[in-house]
Amino acid sequence: MIKGTGHMIVSIANDRSMSIDSIRKTIKESVLIAYKKYFGSNENAFIKFDDDTGDLVVYAKKKIVKEVKDSLHEILEKDISKENLVEDGYAYIEINPKVFDRLSIQVAKQRTKNDLQGIEDNEILSEFKSKLNKVVIGYVQQNRNGDLYVNLGNTDGIIPKKYQSPREVYSLNDKIRVLVYNVKKGKNGIEVILSRTHPKFIEELLALEIPEIEEGIIKIHKIVRDPGYRIKVAVYSEKEEIDPVGPCIGQKGVRIQSIIKELEGEKIDIIPYSKDIKEFIKDSLTPSKIEHVYILDEDLHKALVVVSDDQLSLAIGKMGQNVRLANRLLDWAIDVKTSSQFAEMKANSEFKQETLEMFDKVMQDVVEEEQFEEISKISDLKLLDSSVISNLSKEGLNDINNFLQADEGVLFNLGVSYEKQEEINKILKEGMIIIANDNDESIGKAEEDEELLCPECGVVINESMTSCPGCKIGLSFEFEEE
């Protein structure tokens, strides 16, 4: 019996956060190596740990014979002492480890050391892989060339300089919350990479501080961050009656202030996520107040925002930070202009996409005078034969959105010529207004005292015009038979 083995195993297990079974297995394998190194074979080696003390006991299992031909594997009955265990014709002779020579012991020690290190590494690897993208607590150990080394208990982690907030400064033994960003095996063991700049770090802090997020009542749509300066968090709830922003702020701001304190004063904007892109754009540019949002190109995600002159600096932010974060939050390119700049653009005819906004307004308000129609189907345009409309409907392409996204070749095969596709796209994408006339005679033959007026600005128009001379909105005319 190797006395003290049990105590040593328990100590190692506690110090290295390893299981006792894994340490015993390693020691057993190392002793088998020493046994074989000394005796030339370990086939008859039997190793166990004492049930009471946990100490290691090594036996040589020998067959009881009348004549010994192989002293390593056989023994005479008379040579068996009372202390030796006898079972099924075999005697278990305890071996004193002191009989092993120095070389055998050295080999066993080195094997044990290597194996224990391997076990420890694997357990640390497994532990921190389960903690990936989770927040853990550690203590700052040292600052080496800008990189912070953090004691995480059973191992050290590193916060590379690029994953540190420029606002934060730490001293030796400071308590710190960190996100487990990555874990891998390196040349010098397990490398645990930590971060305090990743958006997931903010998400975890929010979940820790706000029960509604932890429970899934409030969900995070997206987080964007300029570390050390500002964070924007878009939140929502699937239950309409629940305000997603209020619980995140907390009574008198106590919840959000707790997170701001953790981040050394970094600003946080909590924004309600909306499927209405205009509303989402407005909220994303908080704390500024937005006068109007124009969608310039929905496919390319381009928008123009108009603010009063005194709100421009707030909307753009220091060095463009606020609008830049809003762009990342929405995945849109947002151009911010003041009211005066926007007026100048219109005066210089630079804002050509203004027709899009006007078209939206016309389609939503529809019609106080009932002279233009709300378009939801391609058939509403009355530009295609009924047989073509029927073909489109069968393919689900009579809907405007589906039509605009359809392949040109597919539409051509369904009877919509390329010229007609271009005409329809011009109407739908460039904001032309459809002027409907209930008379069966053409507008050109209308009575002299009957005038057509632009539904947007009221200027007199006629059927030969492709755009209004007053507000420049695109025009298209259609004629209905009785």
Tab-separated table of C-alpha atoms in Angstrom:
chain	number	residue	atom	x	y	z
A	1	MET	CA	0.000	0.000	0.000
A	2	ILE	CA	1.239	3.447	-0.890
A	3	LYS	CA	0.198	5.423	2.163
A	4	GLY	CA	-1.041	8.962	1.678
A	5	THR	CA	-2.175	8.272	-1.879
A	6	GLY	CA	-5.819	8.808	-1.017
A	7	HIS	CA	-5.187	12.174	0.605
A	8	MET	CA	-3.010	13.268	-2.324
A	9	ILE	CA	-5.724	12.341	-4.847
A	10	VAL	CA	-8.371	14.317	-2.969
A	11	SER	CA	-6.039	17.304	-2.766
A	12	ILE	CA	-5.301	17.235	-6.495
A	13	ALA	CA	-8.987	16.882	-7.286
A	14	ASN	CA	-9.835	19.942	-5.187
A	15	ASP	CA	-6.969	22.087	-6.428
A	16	ARG	CA	-7.504	21.350	-10.105
A	17	SER	CA	-11.267	20.833	-10.109
A	18	MET	CA	-10.803	17.304	-11.421
A	19	SER	CA	-12.760	14.173	-10.661
A	20	ILE	CA	-11.257	11.604	-8.252
A	21	ASP	CA	-12.035	8.774	-10.670
A	22	SER	CA	-10.072	10.396	-13.492
A	23	ILE	CA	-7.050	10.903	-11.202
A	24	ARG	CA	-7.207	7.313	-9.955
A	25	LYS	CA	-7.346	6.057	-13.519
A	26	THR	CA	-4.247	8.052	-14.433
A	27	ILE	CA	-2.275	6.861	-11.385
A	28	LYS	CA	-3.276	3.273	-12.063
A	29	GLU	CA	-2.049	3.478	-15.651
A	30	SER	CA	1.233	5.041	-14.541
A	31	VAL	CA	1.857	2.315	-11.935
A	32	LEU	CA	1.216	-0.336	-14.583
A	33	ILE	CA	3.958	1.262	-16.671
A	34	ALA	CA	6.395	1.166	-13.730
A	35	TYR	CA	5.390	-2.450	-13.000
A	36	LYS	CA	6.070	-3.496	-16.564
A	37	LYS	CA	9.320	-1.525	-16.640
A	38	TYR	CA	10.569	-3.429	-13.594
A	39	PHE	CA	9.083	-6.936	-14.047
A	40	GLY	CA	9.034	-7.031	-17.839
A	41	SER	CA	5.265	-7.619	-17.940
A	42	ASN	CA	2.193	-6.295	-16.199
A	43	GLU	CA	-0.270	-8.971	-17.314
A	44	ASN	CA	-0.638	-10.256	-13.767
A	45	ALA	CA	-0.626	-6.833	-12.080
A	46	PHE	CA	-3.708	-6.081	-9.995
A	47	ILE	CA	-4.240	-2.559	-8.676
A	48	LYS	CA	-6.956	-1.249	-6.361
A	49	PHE	CA	-7.644	1.632	-4.015
A	50	ASP	CA	-8.367	0.898	-0.364
A	51	ASP	CA	-12.033	1.382	0.462
A	52	ASP	CA	-11.301	3.143	3.767
A	53	THR	CA	-8.232	5.275	3.103
A	54	GLY	CA	-8.299	5.545	-0.686
A	55	ASP	CA	-4.623	4.571	-0.735
A	56	LEU	CA	-3.166	2.698	-3.677
A	57	VAL	CA	-2.457	-1.048	-3.306
A	58	VAL	CA	-0.465	-3.047	-5.892
A	59	TYR	CA	-0.739	-6.849	-6.160
A	60	ALA	CA	0.904	-9.532	-8.240
A	61	LYS	CA	-1.706	-12.118	-9.190
A	62	LYS	CA	-0.004	-15.567	-9.113
A	63	LYS	CA	-1.322	-19.030	-9.812
A	64	ILE	CA	-0.894	-21.530	-6.959
A	65	VAL	CA	1.140	-24.497	-8.283
A	66	LYS	CA	3.062	-27.482	-6.885
A	67	GLU	CA	6.143	-26.663	-8.933
A	68	VAL	CA	7.092	-23.130	-9.944
A	69	LYS	CA	8.323	-22.736	-13.506
A	70	ASP	CA	7.556	-19.016	-13.858
A	71	SER	CA	8.185	-17.073	-10.652
A	72	LEU	CA	6.517	-13.972	-12.013
A	73	HIS	CA	3.159	-15.674	-12.535
A	74	GLU	CA	3.310	-18.727	-10.215
A	75	ILE	CA	3.756	-19.414	-6.486
A	76	LEU	CA	3.946	-22.388	-4.161
A	77	GLU	CA	1.221	-22.734	-1.560
A	78	LYS	CA	3.747	-22.772	1.258
A	79	ASP	CA	5.053	-19.373	0.179
A	80	ILE	CA	1.660	-17.712	0.601
A	81	SER	CA	1.396	-15.723	3.841
A	82	LYS	CA	-1.758	-15.316	5.884
A	83	GLU	CA	-2.066	-11.670	4.816
A	84	ASN	CA	-2.272	-12.591	1.151
A	85	LEU	CA	-5.683	-12.966	-0.456
A	86	VAL	CA	-6.371	-16.346	-2.060
A	87	GLU	CA	-9.225	-16.749	-4.519
A	88	ASP	CA	-10.082	-19.301	-7.235
A	89	GLY	CA	-6.624	-20.906	-7.205
A	90	TYR	CA	-4.757	-17.590	-7.304
A	91	ALA	CA	-2.874	-15.707	-4.668
A	92	TYR	CA	-2.724	-11.903	-4.634
A	93	ILE	CA	0.718	-10.949	-3.374
A	94	GLU	CA	1.052	-7.305	-2.310
A	95	ILE	CA	3.969	-5.545	-3.966
A	96	ASN	CA	5.918	-2.878	-2.124
A	97	PRO	CA	6.410	-0.027	-4.659
A	98	LYS	CA	9.857	0.498	-3.169
A	99	VAL	CA	10.996	-2.525	-5.150
A	100	PHE	CA	10.643	-0.508	-8.351
A	101	ASP	CA	13.914	1.029	-9.477
A	102	ARG	CA	14.378	4.768	-9.871
A	103	LEU	CA	13.944	4.687	-13.635
A	104	SER	CA	10.628	2.878	-13.389
A	105	ILE	CA	9.365	5.352	-10.795
A	106	GLN	CA	10.552	8.338	-12.855
A	107	VAL	CA	8.750	7.055	-15.946
A	108	ALA	CA	5.556	6.552	-13.914
A	109	LYS	CA	5.780	10.058	-12.399
A	110	GLN	CA	6.265	11.711	-15.771
A	111	ARG	CA	3.373	9.749	-17.237
A	112	THR	CA	1.176	10.721	-14.283
A	113	LYS	CA	2.092	14.380	-14.632
A	114	ASN	CA	1.397	14.440	-18.360
A	115	ASP	CA	-1.847	12.537	-18.033
A	116	LEU	CA	-3.113	14.708	-15.194
A	117	GLN	CA	-2.328	17.818	-17.236
A	118	GLY	CA	-4.184	16.328	-20.184
A	119	ILE	CA	-7.185	15.472	-18.016
A	120	GLU	CA	-7.174	18.931	-16.490
A	121	ASP	CA	-6.992	20.559	-19.930
A	122	ASN	CA	-9.842	18.441	-21.248
A	123	GLU	CA	-12.025	19.228	-18.262
A	124	ILE	CA	-11.289	22.951	-18.531
A	125	LEU	CA	-11.968	22.801	-22.262
A	126	SER	CA	-15.266	21.032	-21.665
A	127	GLU	CA	-16.256	23.390	-18.851
A	128	PHE	CA	-15.623	26.600	-20.773
A	129	LYS	CA	-17.095	25.305	-24.003
A	130	SER	CA	-20.327	24.931	-22.056
A	131	LYS	CA	-19.907	28.579	-20.993
A	132	LEU	CA	-19.335	29.982	-24.480
A	133	ASN	CA	-21.215	33.281	-24.934
A	134	LYS	CA	-21.973	33.350	-21.214
A	135	VAL	CA	-20.828	35.880	-18.617
A	136	VAL	CA	-18.464	34.666	-15.897
A	137	ILE	CA	-16.728	36.458	-13.021
A	138	GLY	CA	-12.979	36.649	-12.584
A	139	TYR	CA	-10.223	38.718	-10.996
A	140	VAL	CA	-7.632	40.753	-12.863
A	141	GLN	CA	-4.155	39.217	-12.450
A	142	GLN	CA	-1.942	41.297	-14.684
A	143	ASN	CA	-1.756	43.629	-17.652
A	144	ARG	CA	0.715	42.434	-20.232
A	145	ASN	CA	1.240	44.704	-23.244
A	146	GLY	CA	-2.353	45.888	-23.003
A	147	ASP	CA	-3.843	42.392	-22.673
A	148	LEU	CA	-5.607	41.645	-19.396
A	149	TYR	CA	-5.098	38.252	-17.729
A	150	VAL	CA	-8.002	37.195	-15.558
A	151	ASN	CA	-8.141	34.452	-12.918
A	152	LEU	CA	-11.277	32.402	-13.530
A	153	GLY	CA	-10.757	29.949	-10.672
A	154	ASN	CA	-9.265	26.800	-12.148
A	155	THR	CA	-7.588	28.568	-15.068
A	156	ASP	CA	-6.697	31.989	-16.415
A	157	GLY	CA	-8.367	33.783	-19.299
A	158	ILE	CA	-7.196	36.651	-21.435
A	159	ILE	CA	-9.004	39.780	-22.614
A	160	PRO	CA	-7.099	40.955	-25.709
A	161	LYS	CA	-6.802	44.716	-25.963
A	162	LYS	CA	-9.158	44.778	-28.963
A	163	TYR	CA	-11.908	43.214	-26.808
A	164	GLN	CA	-11.622	45.840	-24.060
A	165	SER	CA	-13.692	49.003	-23.789
A	166	PRO	CA	-11.536	52.148	-24.091
A	167	ARG	CA	-13.592	53.621	-21.238
A	168	GLU	CA	-12.577	50.965	-18.702
A	169	VAL	CA	-9.410	50.776	-16.594
A	170	TYR	CA	-8.650	47.891	-14.200
A	171	SER	CA	-6.169	47.320	-11.404
A	172	LEU	CA	-4.712	44.140	-9.901
A	173	ASN	CA	-7.335	41.911	-8.205
A	174	ASP	CA	-10.269	43.967	-9.508
A	175	LYS	CA	-13.436	41.885	-9.835
A	176	ILE	CA	-14.591	41.765	-13.429
A	177	ARG	CA	-17.467	40.329	-15.465
A	178	VAL	CA	-16.446	38.950	-18.835
A	179	LEU	CA	-17.964	37.072	-21.765
A	180	VAL	CA	-16.396	33.720	-22.663
A	181	TYR	CA	-15.771	34.492	-26.326
A	182	ASN	CA	-13.656	31.510	-27.380
A	183	VAL	CA	-11.833	28.521	-25.899
A	184	LYS	CA	-9.239	26.345	-27.598
A	185	LYS	CA	-6.155	24.215	-27.048
A	186	GLY	CA	-2.931	26.139	-27.508
A	187	LYS	CA	0.768	25.370	-27.234
A	188	ASN	CA	0.748	26.239	-23.549
A	189	GLY	CA	-2.522	24.572	-22.632
A	190	ILE	CA	-6.076	25.798	-22.790
A	191	GLU	CA	-6.627	29.345	-24.008
A	192	VAL	CA	-9.812	31.047	-22.799
A	193	ILE	CA	-10.453	34.231	-24.780
A	194	LEU	CA	-12.663	36.775	-23.016
A	195	SER	CA	-14.457	39.901	-24.190
A	196	ARG	CA	-16.227	42.969	-22.812
A	197	THR	CA	-17.034	44.502	-26.208
A	198	HIS	CA	-19.069	41.795	-27.943
A	199	PRO	CA	-22.836	42.529	-28.349
A	200	LYS	CA	-23.500	39.147	-26.719
A	201	PHE	CA	-21.895	40.530	-23.550
A	202	ILE	CA	-24.538	43.264	-23.480
A	203	GLU	CA	-27.289	40.723	-24.162
A	204	GLU	CA	-26.148	38.621	-21.204
A	205	LEU	CA	-25.972	41.663	-18.923
A	206	LEU	CA	-29.504	42.628	-19.946
A	207	ALA	CA	-30.768	39.105	-19.230
A	208	LEU	CA	-29.079	39.124	-15.810
A	209	GLU	CA	-30.601	42.472	-14.876
A	210	ILE	CA	-34.023	42.244	-16.564
A	211	PRO	CA	-36.157	39.189	-15.649
A	212	GLU	CA	-38.544	39.788	-18.561
A	213	ILE	CA	-35.674	39.230	-20.999
A	214	GLU	CA	-34.405	36.190	-19.101
A	215	GLU	CA	-37.910	34.693	-19.196
A	216	GLY	CA	-38.462	35.510	-22.873
A	217	ILE	CA	-41.363	37.887	-22.274
A	218	ILE	CA	-39.288	40.625	-23.886
A	219	LYS	CA	-36.983	39.629	-26.725
A	220	ILE	CA	-33.943	41.288	-28.200
A	221	HIS	CA	-34.126	41.925	-31.931
A	222	LYS	CA	-30.575	43.216	-32.335
A	223	ILE	CA	-27.748	44.921	-30.465
A	224	VAL	CA	-25.164	47.244	-32.002
A	225	ARG	CA	-22.371	48.930	-30.133
A	226	ASP	CA	-19.532	51.385	-30.417
A	227	PRO	CA	-17.590	50.117	-27.366
A	228	GLY	CA	-17.036	52.748	-24.738
A	229	TYR	CA	-19.419	55.249	-26.297
A	230	ARG	CA	-22.914	54.073	-27.175
A	231	ILE	CA	-25.125	50.997	-27.465
A	232	LYS	CA	-28.435	50.621	-29.262
A	233	VAL	CA	-30.719	47.730	-28.335
A	234	ALA	CA	-33.905	46.967	-30.283
A	235	VAL	CA	-36.442	45.044	-28.186
A	236	TYR	CA	-39.945	43.715	-28.738
A	237	SER	CA	-42.640	41.556	-27.191
A	238	GLU	CA	-44.904	39.124	-28.984
A	239	LYS	CA	-47.708	40.275	-26.689
A	240	GLU	CA	-49.083	43.600	-27.872
A	241	GLU	CA	-50.181	44.659	-24.385
A	242	ILE	CA	-46.594	44.547	-23.083
A	243	ASP	CA	-44.373	47.600	-23.444
A	244	PRO	CA	-40.917	46.181	-24.274
A	245	VAL	CA	-39.008	49.351	-23.378
A	246	GLY	CA	-40.321	50.196	-19.888
A	247	PRO	CA	-39.198	47.016	-18.091
A	248	CYS	CA	-35.742	47.386	-19.636
A	249	ILE	CA	-35.410	50.888	-18.209
A	250	GLY	CA	-36.904	49.951	-14.843
A	251	GLN	CA	-38.558	52.133	-12.244
A	252	LYS	CA	-36.719	55.477	-12.181
A	253	GLY	CA	-34.200	53.930	-14.578
A	254	VAL	CA	-32.752	51.639	-11.936
A	255	ARG	CA	-32.301	48.606	-14.219
A	256	ILE	CA	-30.616	50.333	-17.126
A	257	GLN	CA	-28.506	52.433	-14.767
A	258	SER	CA	-27.146	49.247	-13.232
A	259	ILE	CA	-25.881	48.140	-16.649
A	260	ILE	CA	-24.556	51.610	-17.469
A	261	LYS	CA	-22.608	51.517	-14.196
A	262	GLU	CA	-21.159	48.118	-15.136
A	263	LEU	CA	-19.998	49.681	-18.427
A	264	GLU	CA	-18.439	52.687	-16.711
A	265	GLY	CA	-21.041	55.169	-17.960
A	266	GLU	CA	-21.461	54.021	-21.562
A	267	LYS	CA	-24.751	55.290	-23.027
A	268	ILE	CA	-27.509	52.797	-23.871
A	269	ASP	CA	-30.529	53.463	-26.099
A	270	ILE	CA	-33.411	51.004	-25.652
A	271	ILE	CA	-35.481	51.109	-28.852
A	272	PRO	CA	-38.815	49.447	-29.640
A	273	TYR	CA	-38.436	47.228	-32.688
A	274	SER	CA	-41.128	47.766	-35.330
A	275	LYS	CA	-41.924	46.037	-38.606
A	276	ASP	CA	-42.938	49.471	-39.855
A	277	ILE	CA	-39.559	50.516	-41.207
A	278	LYS	CA	-40.336	54.231	-40.985
A	279	GLU	CA	-41.189	53.982	-37.311
A	280	PHE	CA	-38.131	51.831	-36.699
A	281	ILE	CA	-35.906	54.381	-38.443
A	282	LYS	CA	-37.381	57.205	-36.354
A	283	ASP	CA	-36.814	55.344	-33.093
A	284	SER	CA	-33.347	54.157	-34.094
A	285	LEU	CA	-32.103	57.751	-34.291
A	286	THR	CA	-33.044	58.486	-30.689
A	287	PRO	CA	-32.421	60.807	-28.839
A	288	SER	CA	-33.136	63.103	-31.815
A	289	LYS	CA	-36.655	64.019	-32.962
A	290	ILE	CA	-37.413	63.145	-36.577
A	291	GLU	CA	-39.747	65.237	-38.744
A	292	HIS	CA	-40.098	62.866	-41.665
A	293	VAL	CA	-38.709	59.665	-43.160
A	294	TYR	CA	-38.530	59.118	-46.926
A	295	ILE	CA	-37.906	55.639	-48.307
A	296	LEU	CA	-35.609	56.203	-51.281
A	297	ASP	CA	-35.075	52.581	-52.294
A	298	GLU	CA	-36.714	49.750	-50.386
A	299	ASP	CA	-34.776	47.049	-52.240
A	300	LEU	CA	-31.405	48.685	-51.588
A	301	HIS	CA	-32.453	49.777	-48.071
A	302	LYS	CA	-31.885	53.490	-48.581
A	303	ALA	CA	-33.748	56.176	-46.676
A	304	LEU	CA	-33.602	59.922	-46.123
A	305	VAL	CA	-34.478	61.455	-42.771
A	306	VAL	CA	-35.433	65.083	-42.284
A	307	VAL	CA	-34.862	66.813	-38.943
A	308	SER	CA	-35.065	70.391	-37.738
A	309	ASP	CA	-31.807	72.310	-37.824
A	310	ASP	CA	-31.370	72.131	-34.048
A	311	GLN	CA	-31.738	68.324	-34.083
A	312	LEU	CA	-29.076	67.583	-36.700
A	313	SER	CA	-26.187	67.152	-34.283
A	314	LEU	CA	-28.245	64.804	-32.111
A	315	ALA	CA	-29.382	62.717	-35.076
A	316	ILE	CA	-25.914	62.339	-36.529
A	317	GLY	CA	-24.083	62.137	-33.218
A	318	LYS	CA	-20.461	62.847	-32.436
A	319	MET	CA	-18.363	61.962	-35.504
A	320	GLY	CA	-21.480	60.376	-37.039
A	321	GLN	CA	-21.764	57.775	-34.293
A	322	ASN	CA	-25.538	57.908	-33.752
A	323	VAL	CA	-26.560	57.535	-37.389
A	324	ARG	CA	-23.830	54.962	-37.956
A	325	LEU	CA	-25.190	52.781	-35.166
A	326	ALA	CA	-28.723	53.261	-36.518
A	327	ASN	CA	-27.527	52.099	-39.943
A	328	ARG	CA	-26.090	48.945	-38.398
A	329	LEU	CA	-29.184	48.337	-36.292
A	330	LEU	CA	-31.502	48.491	-39.299
A	331	ASP	CA	-29.116	47.348	-42.057
A	332	TRP	CA	-30.210	50.465	-43.929
A	333	ALA	CA	-28.263	53.407	-45.315
A	334	ILE	CA	-29.799	56.507	-43.710
A	335	ASP	CA	-29.020	60.002	-44.958
A	336	VAL	CA	-29.888	62.799	-42.509
A	337	LYS	CA	-30.813	66.267	-43.760
A	338	THR	CA	-32.146	69.370	-42.051
A	339	SER	CA	-35.433	70.934	-43.109
A	340	SER	CA	-33.587	73.755	-44.841
A	341	GLN	CA	-31.255	71.353	-46.658
A	342	PHE	CA	-34.233	69.282	-47.770
A	343	ALA	CA	-36.077	72.363	-49.031
A	344	GLU	CA	-33.016	73.324	-51.045
A	345	MET	CA	-32.812	69.825	-52.515
A	346	LYS	CA	-36.425	70.038	-53.659
A	347	ALA	CA	-35.895	73.495	-55.086
A	348	ASN	CA	-32.913	72.212	-57.084
A	349	SER	CA	-34.847	69.077	-58.131
A	350	GLU	CA	-32.238	66.925	-56.406
A	351	PHE	CA	-34.795	64.893	-54.530
A	352	LYS	CA	-36.176	62.883	-57.431
A	353	GLN	CA	-37.340	60.034	-55.238
A	354	GLU	CA	-39.786	62.385	-53.555
A	355	THR	CA	-42.407	60.888	-55.879
A	356	LEU	CA	-42.188	57.637	-53.966
A	357	GLU	CA	-43.348	59.320	-50.810
A	358	MET	CA	-46.134	61.157	-52.579
A	359	PHE	CA	-47.293	57.951	-54.196
A	360	ASP	CA	-47.419	56.265	-50.795
A	361	LYS	CA	-49.527	59.098	-49.443
A	362	VAL	CA	-51.945	58.938	-52.368
A	363	MET	CA	-52.330	55.191	-52.039
A	364	GLN	CA	-52.993	55.392	-48.291
A	365	ASP	CA	-55.345	58.351	-48.292
A	366	VAL	CA	-57.115	57.112	-51.407
A	367	VAL	CA	-59.298	59.535	-52.264
A	368	GLU	CA	-61.479	62.042	-51.160
A	369	GLU	CA	-62.548	62.738	-54.704
A	370	GLU	CA	-62.561	59.129	-55.909
A	371	GLN	CA	-60.643	59.934	-59.047
A	372	PHE	CA	-57.712	57.624	-58.393
A	373	GLU	CA	-57.626	54.046	-57.175
A	374	GLU	CA	-55.714	52.183	-54.508
A	375	ILE	CA	-53.512	49.578	-56.146
A	376	SER	CA	-53.006	46.236	-54.475
A	377	LYS	CA	-53.190	43.933	-57.504
A	378	ILE	CA	-51.632	44.163	-60.944
A	379	SER	CA	-55.133	43.753	-62.324
A	380	ASP	CA	-56.041	47.096	-60.682
A	381	LEU	CA	-53.826	48.841	-63.235
A	382	LYS	CA	-56.047	47.535	-66.064
A	383	LEU	CA	-53.021	47.426	-68.354
A	384	LEU	CA	-53.124	43.700	-69.119
A	385	ASP	CA	-55.582	41.448	-70.869
A	386	SER	CA	-57.832	39.286	-68.732
A	387	SER	CA	-56.132	36.133	-70.045
A	388	VAL	CA	-52.725	37.428	-68.884
A	389	ILE	CA	-54.167	38.429	-65.496
A	390	SER	CA	-55.574	34.912	-65.216
A	391	ASN	CA	-52.124	33.439	-65.923
A	392	LEU	CA	-50.536	35.701	-63.314
A	393	SER	CA	-53.183	34.851	-60.718
A	394	LYS	CA	-52.617	31.112	-61.170
A	395	GLU	CA	-48.931	31.665	-60.403
A	396	GLY	CA	-49.649	33.993	-57.468
A	397	LEU	CA	-48.125	36.947	-59.348
A	398	ASN	CA	-51.181	39.212	-59.496
A	399	ASP	CA	-50.063	40.597	-56.125
A	400	ILE	CA	-47.882	43.690	-56.574
A	401	ASN	CA	-45.054	42.564	-54.263
A	402	ASN	CA	-44.856	39.139	-55.888
A	403	PHE	CA	-44.963	40.716	-59.356
A	404	LEU	CA	-42.073	43.073	-58.600
A	405	GLN	CA	-39.937	40.212	-57.297
A	406	ALA	CA	-40.723	37.826	-60.167
A	407	ASP	CA	-38.185	36.923	-62.837
A	408	GLU	CA	-38.609	38.879	-66.081
A	409	GLY	CA	-38.460	35.711	-68.151
A	410	VAL	CA	-41.223	34.099	-66.088
A	411	LEU	CA	-43.454	37.135	-66.584
A	412	PHE	CA	-42.721	37.155	-70.315
A	413	ASN	CA	-43.732	33.495	-70.589
A	414	LEU	CA	-46.999	34.343	-68.823
A	415	GLY	CA	-47.804	36.950	-71.489
A	416	VAL	CA	-46.331	40.146	-70.029
A	417	SER	CA	-44.022	41.642	-72.637
A	418	TYR	CA	-40.776	43.248	-71.557
A	419	GLU	CA	-42.113	46.653	-72.646
A	420	LYS	CA	-45.247	46.155	-70.537
A	421	GLN	CA	-43.116	45.022	-67.571
A	422	GLU	CA	-41.096	48.217	-67.853
A	423	GLU	CA	-44.257	50.310	-67.974
A	424	ILE	CA	-45.722	48.603	-64.887
A	425	ASN	CA	-42.451	48.874	-62.965
A	426	LYS	CA	-42.274	52.566	-63.801
A	427	ILE	CA	-45.731	53.102	-62.376
A	428	LEU	CA	-45.134	51.056	-59.240
A	429	LYS	CA	-41.526	51.954	-58.478
A	430	GLU	CA	-41.328	55.564	-59.624
A	431	GLY	CA	-44.580	56.693	-58.049
A	432	MET	CA	-46.859	57.482	-60.974
A	433	ILE	CA	-50.483	58.290	-60.115
A	434	ILE	CA	-53.236	56.558	-62.072
A	435	ILE	CA	-55.934	58.997	-63.168
A	436	ALA	CA	-59.216	57.170	-63.756
A	437	ASN	CA	-62.054	58.523	-65.949
A	438	ASP	CA	-65.512	56.948	-65.911
A	439	ASN	CA	-66.497	58.359	-69.311
A	440	ASP	CA	-66.273	56.194	-72.396
A	441	GLU	CA	-64.890	59.110	-74.392
A	442	SER	CA	-61.215	60.001	-74.264
A	443	ILE	CA	-60.060	62.925	-72.246
A	444	GLY	CA	-58.974	64.621	-75.433
A	445	LYS	CA	-62.635	64.718	-76.496
A	446	ALA	CA	-63.946	65.979	-73.161
A	447	GLU	CA	-65.908	69.137	-73.000
A	448	GLU	CA	-63.839	72.274	-73.009
A	449	ASP	CA	-65.004	73.331	-69.557
A	450	GLU	CA	-63.915	69.991	-67.968
A	451	GLU	CA	-60.442	70.221	-66.461
A	452	LEU	CA	-58.223	67.523	-64.980
A	453	LEU	CA	-56.350	68.520	-61.861
A	454	CYS	CA	-53.252	66.936	-60.310
A	455	PRO	CA	-54.510	65.084	-57.225
A	456	GLU	CA	-51.389	66.112	-55.309
A	457	CYS	CA	-50.998	69.841	-55.931
A	458	GLY	CA	-54.130	70.830	-57.903
A	459	VAL	CA	-52.344	72.104	-61.031
A	460	VAL	CA	-54.229	71.655	-64.331
A	461	ILE	CA	-52.992	68.631	-66.273
A	462	ASN	CA	-53.878	66.859	-69.534
A	463	GLU	CA	-53.497	63.400	-71.015
A	464	SER	CA	-50.344	64.254	-72.944
A	465	MET	CA	-48.354	64.901	-69.754
A	466	THR	CA	-46.110	62.278	-68.182
A	467	SER	CA	-45.455	64.371	-65.079
A	468	CYS	CA	-47.187	67.198	-63.239
A	469	PRO	CA	-45.781	70.647	-64.155
A	470	GLY	CA	-46.371	71.750	-60.594
A	471	CYS	CA	-45.119	69.067	-58.188
A	472	LYS	CA	-43.298	66.914	-60.807
A	473	ILE	CA	-45.077	63.722	-59.751
A	474	GLY	CA	-45.324	61.078	-62.487
A	475	LEU	CA	-48.688	60.661	-64.207
A	476	SER	CA	-50.418	57.847	-66.057
A	477	PHE	CA	-53.934	57.931	-67.511
A	478	GLU	CA	-56.445	55.114	-67.943
A	479	PHE	CA	-59.873	55.061	-69.505
A	480	GLU	CA	-62.778	52.889	-68.476
A	481	GLU	CA	-65.671	51.852	-70.635
A	482	GLU	CA	-69.185	51.881	-69.276
